[in-house]
PDB file of C-alpha atoms and ligand atoms in Angstrom:
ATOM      1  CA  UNK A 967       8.218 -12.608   7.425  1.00 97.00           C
ATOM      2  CA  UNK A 968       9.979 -11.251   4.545  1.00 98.00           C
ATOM      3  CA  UNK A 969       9.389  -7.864   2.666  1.00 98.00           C
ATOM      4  CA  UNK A 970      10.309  -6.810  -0.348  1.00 98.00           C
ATOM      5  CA  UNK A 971       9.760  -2.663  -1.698  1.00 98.00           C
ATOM      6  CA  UNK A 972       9.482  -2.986  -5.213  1.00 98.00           C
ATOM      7  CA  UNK A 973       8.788   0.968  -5.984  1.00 98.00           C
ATOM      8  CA  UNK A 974       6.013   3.286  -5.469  1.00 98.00           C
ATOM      9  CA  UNK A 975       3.750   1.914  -3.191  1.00 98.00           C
ATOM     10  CA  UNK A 976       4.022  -1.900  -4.299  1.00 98.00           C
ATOM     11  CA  UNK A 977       4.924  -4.499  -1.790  1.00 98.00           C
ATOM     12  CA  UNK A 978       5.471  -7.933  -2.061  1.00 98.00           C
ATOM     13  CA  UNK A 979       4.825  -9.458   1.601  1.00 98.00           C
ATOM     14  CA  UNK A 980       6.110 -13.398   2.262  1.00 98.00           C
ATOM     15  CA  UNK A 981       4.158 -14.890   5.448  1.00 98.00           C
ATOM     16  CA  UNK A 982       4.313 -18.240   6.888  1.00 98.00           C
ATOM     17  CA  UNK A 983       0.868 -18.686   5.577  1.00 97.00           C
ATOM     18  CA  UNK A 984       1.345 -17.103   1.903  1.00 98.00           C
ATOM     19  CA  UNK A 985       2.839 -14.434   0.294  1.00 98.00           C
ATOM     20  CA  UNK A 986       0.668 -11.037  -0.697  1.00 98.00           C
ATOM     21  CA  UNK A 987       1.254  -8.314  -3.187  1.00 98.00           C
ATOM     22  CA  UNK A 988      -0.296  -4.523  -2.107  1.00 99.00           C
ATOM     23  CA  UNK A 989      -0.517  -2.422  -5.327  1.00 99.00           C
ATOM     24  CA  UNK A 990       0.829  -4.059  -7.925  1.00 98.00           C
ATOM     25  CA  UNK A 991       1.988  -1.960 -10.363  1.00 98.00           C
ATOM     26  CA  UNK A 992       5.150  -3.225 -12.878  1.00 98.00           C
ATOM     27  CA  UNK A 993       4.539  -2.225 -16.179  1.00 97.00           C
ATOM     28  CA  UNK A 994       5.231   1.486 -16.376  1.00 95.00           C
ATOM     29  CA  UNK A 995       7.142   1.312 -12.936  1.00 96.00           C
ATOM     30  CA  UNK A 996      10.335   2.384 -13.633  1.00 94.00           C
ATOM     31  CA  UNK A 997      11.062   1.553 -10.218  1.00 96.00           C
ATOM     32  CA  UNK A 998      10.120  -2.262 -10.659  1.00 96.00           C
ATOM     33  CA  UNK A 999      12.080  -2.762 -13.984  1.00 96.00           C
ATOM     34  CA  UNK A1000      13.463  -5.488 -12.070  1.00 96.00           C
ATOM     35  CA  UNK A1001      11.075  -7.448 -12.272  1.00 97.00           C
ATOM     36  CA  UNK A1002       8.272  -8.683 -14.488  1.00 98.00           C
ATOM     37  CA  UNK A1003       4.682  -9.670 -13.458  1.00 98.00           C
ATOM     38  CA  UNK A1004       5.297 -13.599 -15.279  1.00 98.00           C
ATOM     39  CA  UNK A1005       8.636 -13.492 -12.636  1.00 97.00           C
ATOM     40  CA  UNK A1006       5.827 -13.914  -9.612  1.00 98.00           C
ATOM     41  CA  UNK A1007       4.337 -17.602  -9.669  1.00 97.00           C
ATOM     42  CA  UNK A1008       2.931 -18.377  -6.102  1.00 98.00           C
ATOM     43  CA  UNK A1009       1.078 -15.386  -4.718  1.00 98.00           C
ATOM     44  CA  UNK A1010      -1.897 -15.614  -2.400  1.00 98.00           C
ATOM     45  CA  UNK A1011      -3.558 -13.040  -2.500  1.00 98.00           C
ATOM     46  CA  UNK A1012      -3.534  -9.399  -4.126  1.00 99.00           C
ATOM     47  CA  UNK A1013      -4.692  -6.102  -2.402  1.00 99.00           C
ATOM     48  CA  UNK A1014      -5.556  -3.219  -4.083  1.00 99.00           C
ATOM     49  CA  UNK A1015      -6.025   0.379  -2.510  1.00 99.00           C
ATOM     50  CA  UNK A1016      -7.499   1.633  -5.311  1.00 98.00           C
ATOM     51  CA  UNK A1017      -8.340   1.758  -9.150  1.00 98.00           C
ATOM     52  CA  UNK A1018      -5.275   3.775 -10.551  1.00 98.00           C
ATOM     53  CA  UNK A1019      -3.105   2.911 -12.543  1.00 97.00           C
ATOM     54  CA  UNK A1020      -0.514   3.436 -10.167  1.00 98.00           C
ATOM     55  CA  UNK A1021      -1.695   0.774  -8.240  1.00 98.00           C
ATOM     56  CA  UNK A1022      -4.358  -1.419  -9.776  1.00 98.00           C
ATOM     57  CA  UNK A1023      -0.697  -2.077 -12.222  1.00 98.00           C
ATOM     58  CA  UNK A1024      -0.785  -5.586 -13.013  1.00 98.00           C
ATOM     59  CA  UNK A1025      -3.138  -6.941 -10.671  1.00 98.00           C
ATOM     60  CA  UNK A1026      -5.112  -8.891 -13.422  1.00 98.00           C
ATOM     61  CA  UNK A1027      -2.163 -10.407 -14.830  1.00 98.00           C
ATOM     62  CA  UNK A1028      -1.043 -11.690 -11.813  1.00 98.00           C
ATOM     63  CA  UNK A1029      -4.217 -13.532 -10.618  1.00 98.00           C
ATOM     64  CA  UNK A1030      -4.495 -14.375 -14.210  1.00 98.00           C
ATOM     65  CA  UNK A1031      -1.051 -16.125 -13.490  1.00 98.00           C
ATOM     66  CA  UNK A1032      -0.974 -17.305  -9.818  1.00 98.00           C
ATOM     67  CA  UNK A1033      -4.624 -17.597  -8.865  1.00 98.00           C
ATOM     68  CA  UNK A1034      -4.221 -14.900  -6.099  1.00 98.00           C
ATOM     69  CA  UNK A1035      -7.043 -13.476  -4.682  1.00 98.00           C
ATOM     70  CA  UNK A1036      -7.696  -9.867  -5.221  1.00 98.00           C
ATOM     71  CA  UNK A1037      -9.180  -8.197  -1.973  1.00 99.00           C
ATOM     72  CA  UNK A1038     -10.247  -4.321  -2.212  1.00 98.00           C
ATOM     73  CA  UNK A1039     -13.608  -2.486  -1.780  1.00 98.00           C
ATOM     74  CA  UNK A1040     -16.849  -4.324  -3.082  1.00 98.00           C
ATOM     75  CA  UNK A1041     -16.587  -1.926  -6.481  1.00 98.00           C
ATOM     76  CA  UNK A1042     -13.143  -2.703  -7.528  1.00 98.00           C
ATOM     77  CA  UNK A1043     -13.095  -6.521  -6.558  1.00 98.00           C
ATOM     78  CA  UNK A1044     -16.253  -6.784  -8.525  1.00 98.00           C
ATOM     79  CA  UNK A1045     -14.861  -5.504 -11.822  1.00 97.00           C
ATOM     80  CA  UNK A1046     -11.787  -7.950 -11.357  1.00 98.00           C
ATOM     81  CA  UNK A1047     -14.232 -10.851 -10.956  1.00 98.00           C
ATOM     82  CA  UNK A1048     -16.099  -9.310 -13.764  1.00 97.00           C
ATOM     83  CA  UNK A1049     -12.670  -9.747 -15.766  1.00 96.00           C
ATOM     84  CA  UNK A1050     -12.147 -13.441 -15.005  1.00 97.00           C
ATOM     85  CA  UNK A1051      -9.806 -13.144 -11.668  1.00 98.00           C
ATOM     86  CA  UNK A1052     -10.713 -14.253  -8.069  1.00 98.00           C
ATOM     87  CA  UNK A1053     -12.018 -11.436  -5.901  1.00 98.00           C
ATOM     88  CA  UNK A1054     -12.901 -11.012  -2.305  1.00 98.00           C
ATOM     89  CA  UNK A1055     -15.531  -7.795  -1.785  1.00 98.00           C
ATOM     90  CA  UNK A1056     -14.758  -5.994   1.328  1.00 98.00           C
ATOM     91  CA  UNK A1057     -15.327  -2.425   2.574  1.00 98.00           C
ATOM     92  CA  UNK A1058     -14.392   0.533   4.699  1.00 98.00           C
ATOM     93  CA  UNK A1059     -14.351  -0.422   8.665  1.00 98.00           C
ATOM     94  CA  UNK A1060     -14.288  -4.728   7.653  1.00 98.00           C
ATOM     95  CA  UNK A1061     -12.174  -6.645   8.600  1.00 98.00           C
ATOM     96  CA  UNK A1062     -12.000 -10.657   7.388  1.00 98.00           C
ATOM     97  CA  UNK A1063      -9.951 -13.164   8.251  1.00 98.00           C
ATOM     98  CA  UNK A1064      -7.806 -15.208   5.687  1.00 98.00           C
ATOM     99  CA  UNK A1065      -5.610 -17.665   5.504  1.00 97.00           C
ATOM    100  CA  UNK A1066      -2.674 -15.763   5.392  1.00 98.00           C
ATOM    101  CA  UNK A1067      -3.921 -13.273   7.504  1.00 98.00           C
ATOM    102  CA  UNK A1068      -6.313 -10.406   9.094  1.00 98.00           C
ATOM    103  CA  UNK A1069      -7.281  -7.458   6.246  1.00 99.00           C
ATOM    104  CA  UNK A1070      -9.239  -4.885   7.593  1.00 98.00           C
ATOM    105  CA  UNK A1071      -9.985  -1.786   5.026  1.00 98.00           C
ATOM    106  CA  UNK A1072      -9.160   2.286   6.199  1.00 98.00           C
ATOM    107  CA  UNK A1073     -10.241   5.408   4.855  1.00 98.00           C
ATOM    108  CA  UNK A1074      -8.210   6.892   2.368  1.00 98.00           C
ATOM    109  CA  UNK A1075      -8.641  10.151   1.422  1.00 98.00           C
ATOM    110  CA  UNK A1076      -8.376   9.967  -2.717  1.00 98.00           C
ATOM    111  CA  UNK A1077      -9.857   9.138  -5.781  1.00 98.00           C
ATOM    112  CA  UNK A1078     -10.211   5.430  -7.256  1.00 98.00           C
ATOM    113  CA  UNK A1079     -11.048   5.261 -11.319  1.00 97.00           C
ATOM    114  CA  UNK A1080     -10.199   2.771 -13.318  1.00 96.00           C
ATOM    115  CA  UNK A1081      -8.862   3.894 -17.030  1.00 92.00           C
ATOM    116  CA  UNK A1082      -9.946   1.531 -19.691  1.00 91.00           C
ATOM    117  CA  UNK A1083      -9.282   3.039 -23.558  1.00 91.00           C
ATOM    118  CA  UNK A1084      -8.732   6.613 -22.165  1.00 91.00           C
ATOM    119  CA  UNK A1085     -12.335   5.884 -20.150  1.00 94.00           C
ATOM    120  CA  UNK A1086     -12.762   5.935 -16.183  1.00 95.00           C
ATOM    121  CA  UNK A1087     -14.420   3.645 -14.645  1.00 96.00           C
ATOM    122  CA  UNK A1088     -15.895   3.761 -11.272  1.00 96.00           C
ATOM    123  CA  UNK A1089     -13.710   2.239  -8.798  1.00 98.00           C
ATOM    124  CA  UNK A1090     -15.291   2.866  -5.670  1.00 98.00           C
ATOM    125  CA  UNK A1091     -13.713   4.558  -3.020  1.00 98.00           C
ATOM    126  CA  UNK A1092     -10.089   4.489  -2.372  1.00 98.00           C
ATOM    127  CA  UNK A1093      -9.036   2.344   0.720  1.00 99.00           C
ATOM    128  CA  UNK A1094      -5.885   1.574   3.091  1.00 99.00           C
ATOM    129  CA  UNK A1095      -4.937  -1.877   4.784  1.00 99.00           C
ATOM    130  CA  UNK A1096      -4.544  -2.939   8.232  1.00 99.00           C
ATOM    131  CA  UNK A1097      -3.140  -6.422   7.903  1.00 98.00           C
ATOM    132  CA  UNK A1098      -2.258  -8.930  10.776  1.00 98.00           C
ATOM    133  CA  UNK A1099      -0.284 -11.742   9.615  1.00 98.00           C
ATOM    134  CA  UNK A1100       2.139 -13.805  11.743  1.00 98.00           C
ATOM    135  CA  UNK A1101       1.257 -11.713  14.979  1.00 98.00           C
ATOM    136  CA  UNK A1102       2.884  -8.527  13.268  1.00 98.00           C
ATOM    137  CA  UNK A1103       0.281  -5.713  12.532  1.00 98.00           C
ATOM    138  CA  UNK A1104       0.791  -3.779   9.069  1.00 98.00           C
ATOM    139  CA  UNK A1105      -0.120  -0.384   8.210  1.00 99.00           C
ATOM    140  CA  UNK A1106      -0.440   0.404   3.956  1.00 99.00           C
ATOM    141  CA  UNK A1107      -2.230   3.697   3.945  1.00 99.00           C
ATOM    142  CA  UNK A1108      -2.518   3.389  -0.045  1.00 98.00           C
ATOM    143  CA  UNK A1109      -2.730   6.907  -1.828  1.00 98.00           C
ATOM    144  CA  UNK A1110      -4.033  10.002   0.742  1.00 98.00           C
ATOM    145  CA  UNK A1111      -3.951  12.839   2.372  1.00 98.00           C
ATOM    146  CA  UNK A1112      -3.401  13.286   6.082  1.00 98.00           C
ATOM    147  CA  UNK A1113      -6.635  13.224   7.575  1.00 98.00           C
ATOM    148  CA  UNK A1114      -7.428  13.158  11.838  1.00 98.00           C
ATOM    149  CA  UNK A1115      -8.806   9.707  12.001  1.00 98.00           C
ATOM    150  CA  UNK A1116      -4.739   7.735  11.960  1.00 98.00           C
ATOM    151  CA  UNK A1117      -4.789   8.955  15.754  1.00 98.00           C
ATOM    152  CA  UNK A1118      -7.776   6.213  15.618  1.00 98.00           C
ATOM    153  CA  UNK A1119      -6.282   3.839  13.667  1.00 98.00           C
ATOM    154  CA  UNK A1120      -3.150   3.935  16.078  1.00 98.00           C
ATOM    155  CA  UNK A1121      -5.090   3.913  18.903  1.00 98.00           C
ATOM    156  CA  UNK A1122      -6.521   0.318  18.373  1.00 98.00           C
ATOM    157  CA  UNK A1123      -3.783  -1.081  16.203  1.00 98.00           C
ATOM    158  CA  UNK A1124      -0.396  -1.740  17.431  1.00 98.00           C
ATOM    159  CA  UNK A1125       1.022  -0.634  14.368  1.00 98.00           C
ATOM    160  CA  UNK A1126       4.797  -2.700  14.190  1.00 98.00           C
ATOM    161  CA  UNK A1127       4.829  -1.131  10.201  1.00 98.00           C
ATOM    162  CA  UNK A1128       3.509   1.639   8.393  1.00 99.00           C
ATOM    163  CA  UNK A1129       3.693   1.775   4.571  1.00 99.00           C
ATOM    164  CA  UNK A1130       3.467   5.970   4.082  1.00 98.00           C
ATOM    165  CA  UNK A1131       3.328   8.029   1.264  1.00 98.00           C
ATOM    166  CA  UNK A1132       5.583  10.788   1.173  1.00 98.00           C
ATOM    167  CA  UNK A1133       5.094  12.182  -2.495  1.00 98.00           C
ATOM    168  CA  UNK A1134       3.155  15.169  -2.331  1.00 98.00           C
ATOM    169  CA  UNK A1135       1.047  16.309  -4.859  1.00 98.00           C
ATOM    170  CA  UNK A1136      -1.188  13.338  -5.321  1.00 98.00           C
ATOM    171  CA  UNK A1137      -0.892  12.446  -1.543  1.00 98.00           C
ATOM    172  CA  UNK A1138       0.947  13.329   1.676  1.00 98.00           C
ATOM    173  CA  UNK A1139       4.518  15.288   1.757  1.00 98.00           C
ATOM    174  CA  UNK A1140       7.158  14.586   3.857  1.00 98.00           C
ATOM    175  CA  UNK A1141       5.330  17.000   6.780  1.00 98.00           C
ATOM    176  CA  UNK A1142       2.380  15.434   6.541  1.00 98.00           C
ATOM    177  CA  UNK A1143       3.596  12.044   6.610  1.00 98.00           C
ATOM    178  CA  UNK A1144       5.722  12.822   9.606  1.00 98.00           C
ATOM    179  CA  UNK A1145       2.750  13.793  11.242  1.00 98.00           C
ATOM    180  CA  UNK A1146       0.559  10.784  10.171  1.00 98.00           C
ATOM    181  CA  UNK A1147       3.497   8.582  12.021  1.00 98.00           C
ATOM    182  CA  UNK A1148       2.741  10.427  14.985  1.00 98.00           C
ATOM    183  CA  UNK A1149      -0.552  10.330  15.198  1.00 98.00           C
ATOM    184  CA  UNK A1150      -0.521   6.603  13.992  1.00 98.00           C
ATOM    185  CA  UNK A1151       1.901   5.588  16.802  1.00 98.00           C
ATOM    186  CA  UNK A1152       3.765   3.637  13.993  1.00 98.00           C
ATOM    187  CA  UNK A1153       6.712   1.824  15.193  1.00 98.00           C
ATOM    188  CA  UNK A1154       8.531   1.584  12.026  1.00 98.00           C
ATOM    189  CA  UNK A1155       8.048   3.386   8.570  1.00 98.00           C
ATOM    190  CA  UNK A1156       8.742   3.076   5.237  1.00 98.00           C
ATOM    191  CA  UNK A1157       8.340   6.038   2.959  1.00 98.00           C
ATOM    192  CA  UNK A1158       6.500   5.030  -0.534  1.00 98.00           C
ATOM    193  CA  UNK A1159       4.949   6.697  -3.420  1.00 98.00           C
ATOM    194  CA  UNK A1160       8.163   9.340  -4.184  1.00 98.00           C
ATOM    195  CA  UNK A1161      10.457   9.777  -7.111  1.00 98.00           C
ATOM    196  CA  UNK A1162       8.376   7.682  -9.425  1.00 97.00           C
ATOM    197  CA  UNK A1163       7.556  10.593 -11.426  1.00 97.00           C
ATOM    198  CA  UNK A1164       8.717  13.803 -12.139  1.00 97.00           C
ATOM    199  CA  UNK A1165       5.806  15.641  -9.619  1.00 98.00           C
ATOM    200  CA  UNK A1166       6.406  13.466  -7.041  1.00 98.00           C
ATOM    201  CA  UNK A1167      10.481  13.818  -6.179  1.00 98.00           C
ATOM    202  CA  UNK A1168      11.005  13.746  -2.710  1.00 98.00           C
ATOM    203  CA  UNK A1169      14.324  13.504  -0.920  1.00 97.00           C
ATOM    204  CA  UNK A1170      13.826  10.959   1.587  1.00 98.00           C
ATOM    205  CA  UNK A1171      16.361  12.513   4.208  1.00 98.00           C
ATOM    206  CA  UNK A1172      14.358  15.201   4.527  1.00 98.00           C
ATOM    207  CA  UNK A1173      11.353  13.346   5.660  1.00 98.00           C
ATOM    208  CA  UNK A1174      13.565  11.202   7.885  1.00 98.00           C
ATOM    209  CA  UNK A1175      14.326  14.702   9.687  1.00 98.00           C
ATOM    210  CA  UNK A1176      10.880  15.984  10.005  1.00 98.00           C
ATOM    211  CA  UNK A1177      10.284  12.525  11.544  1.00 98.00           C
ATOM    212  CA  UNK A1178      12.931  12.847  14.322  1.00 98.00           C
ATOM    213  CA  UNK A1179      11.284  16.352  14.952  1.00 98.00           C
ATOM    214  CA  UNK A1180       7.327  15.072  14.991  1.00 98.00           C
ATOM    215  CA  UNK A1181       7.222  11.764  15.480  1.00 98.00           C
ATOM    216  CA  UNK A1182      10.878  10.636  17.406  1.00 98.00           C
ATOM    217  CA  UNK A1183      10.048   7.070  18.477  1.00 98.00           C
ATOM    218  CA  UNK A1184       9.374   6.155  14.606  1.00 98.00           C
ATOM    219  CA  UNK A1185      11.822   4.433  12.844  1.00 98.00           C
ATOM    220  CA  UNK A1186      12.462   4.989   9.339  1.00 98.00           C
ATOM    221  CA  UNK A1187      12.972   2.450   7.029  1.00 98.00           C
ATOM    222  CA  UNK A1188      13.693   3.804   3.723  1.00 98.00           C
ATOM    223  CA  UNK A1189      13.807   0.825   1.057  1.00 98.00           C
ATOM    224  CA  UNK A1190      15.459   1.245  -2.382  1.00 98.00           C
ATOM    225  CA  UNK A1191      13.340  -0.607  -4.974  1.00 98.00           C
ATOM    226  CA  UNK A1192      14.011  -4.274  -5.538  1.00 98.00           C
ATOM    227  CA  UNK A1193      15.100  -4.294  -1.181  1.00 98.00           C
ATOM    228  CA  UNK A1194      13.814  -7.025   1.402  1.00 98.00           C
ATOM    229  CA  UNK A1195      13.978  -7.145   4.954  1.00 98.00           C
ATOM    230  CA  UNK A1196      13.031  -9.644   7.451  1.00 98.00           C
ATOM    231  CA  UNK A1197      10.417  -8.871  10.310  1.00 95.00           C
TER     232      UNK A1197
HETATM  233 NI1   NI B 148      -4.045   7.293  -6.810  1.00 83.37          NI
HETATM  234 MN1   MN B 149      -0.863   6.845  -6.713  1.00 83.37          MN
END
């Protein structure tokens, strides 16, 4: 398996089964300036956490494109396949198996809006991903705060990779995050969602430190945008 950071909290995730894209979001990323949503021609599938802009990005483009799935809760798939793309409804606690791979939707602790002309739409509710492809088990917690229930989610889910946010402002700090990777038993993490924007500057060392202190058998895997690795 091969994985690829491409800024903020957008991943780009090649399987033996397919490659998947979790939140999406190019245009306005200065992060991803390199690379374009025409570059991406074979994608599989798209998951969304939620309706921001942040992270919905250029998920319609994309499917437009490729023909990928988009998977995310019953609301926000619906509007995509109310736009012309292919959408899979799901929802908190559910679980379906793809070809690719296992999705199963978490609580996330956020808001989820789209904004069409200056409007927000309804999005539903703002979701993570537990994915299970090629016998590794993913963590994306999309946008959120720390909330009690990842001691759950790492008590039934060998987590092998957690995708955390480490922001603040809009989601968890670096404490909080720490934490999370405790709780979440998470054997490997890499830090998303930080220096994006102005409100959200983070220096990663310093999470990497609280993480020693809270959460000591996690390893951090801080990516700089446009990095793959191998799993
Ligand atoms: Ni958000
Ligand atoms: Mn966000």
């Amino acid at each position: 398996m091969k994985l690829t950071y491409h800024g903020h909290s957008f991943f780009e995730i090649a399987g033996k089964s397919g490659t998947i894209l979790i939140d999406p979001f190019i245009t306005g990323n200065a992060q991803a300036s390199h690379i374009k949503a025409a570059d991406f021609k074979d994608v599989t599938a798209i998951l969304v956490t939620h309706g921001h802009g942040d992270h919905f990005g250029d998920t319609l483009e994309i499917s437009q494109n490729t023909g990928a799935l988009v998977i995310g809760v019953a609301e926000l798939a619906k509007y995509c396949a109310k736009m012309g793309a292919a959408s899979h409804r799901m929802h908190i606690g559910g679980k379906y198996q793809f070809p690719f791979g296992t999705v199963k939707l978490t609580q996330a602790i956020h808001g989820s809006a789209f904004d069409v002309n200056g409007q927000s739409i309804y999005a539903g509710l703002a979701c993570g991903f537990i994915i299970q492809m090629d016998g590794l088990c993913l963590y994306h917690a999309g946008d959120t705060g720390l909330f009690g229930d990842m001691e759950l989610i790492g008590r039934f889910n060998p987590i092998d990779l957690a995708m955390i946010p480490i922001g603040d402002n809009y989601v968890m700090g670096p404490e909080d995050a720490a934490y999370a990777c405790k709780l979440l038993k998470a054997k490997q993490v890499i830090p998303m969602h930080y220096n994006t924007f102005p409100e959200i500057r983070q220096d990663v060392n310093e999470f990497i430190q609280l993480l020693k202190k809270e959460s000591p058998d996690t390893n951090a895997l801080p990516l700089q945008p446009g990095q793959s690795m191998s799993l």
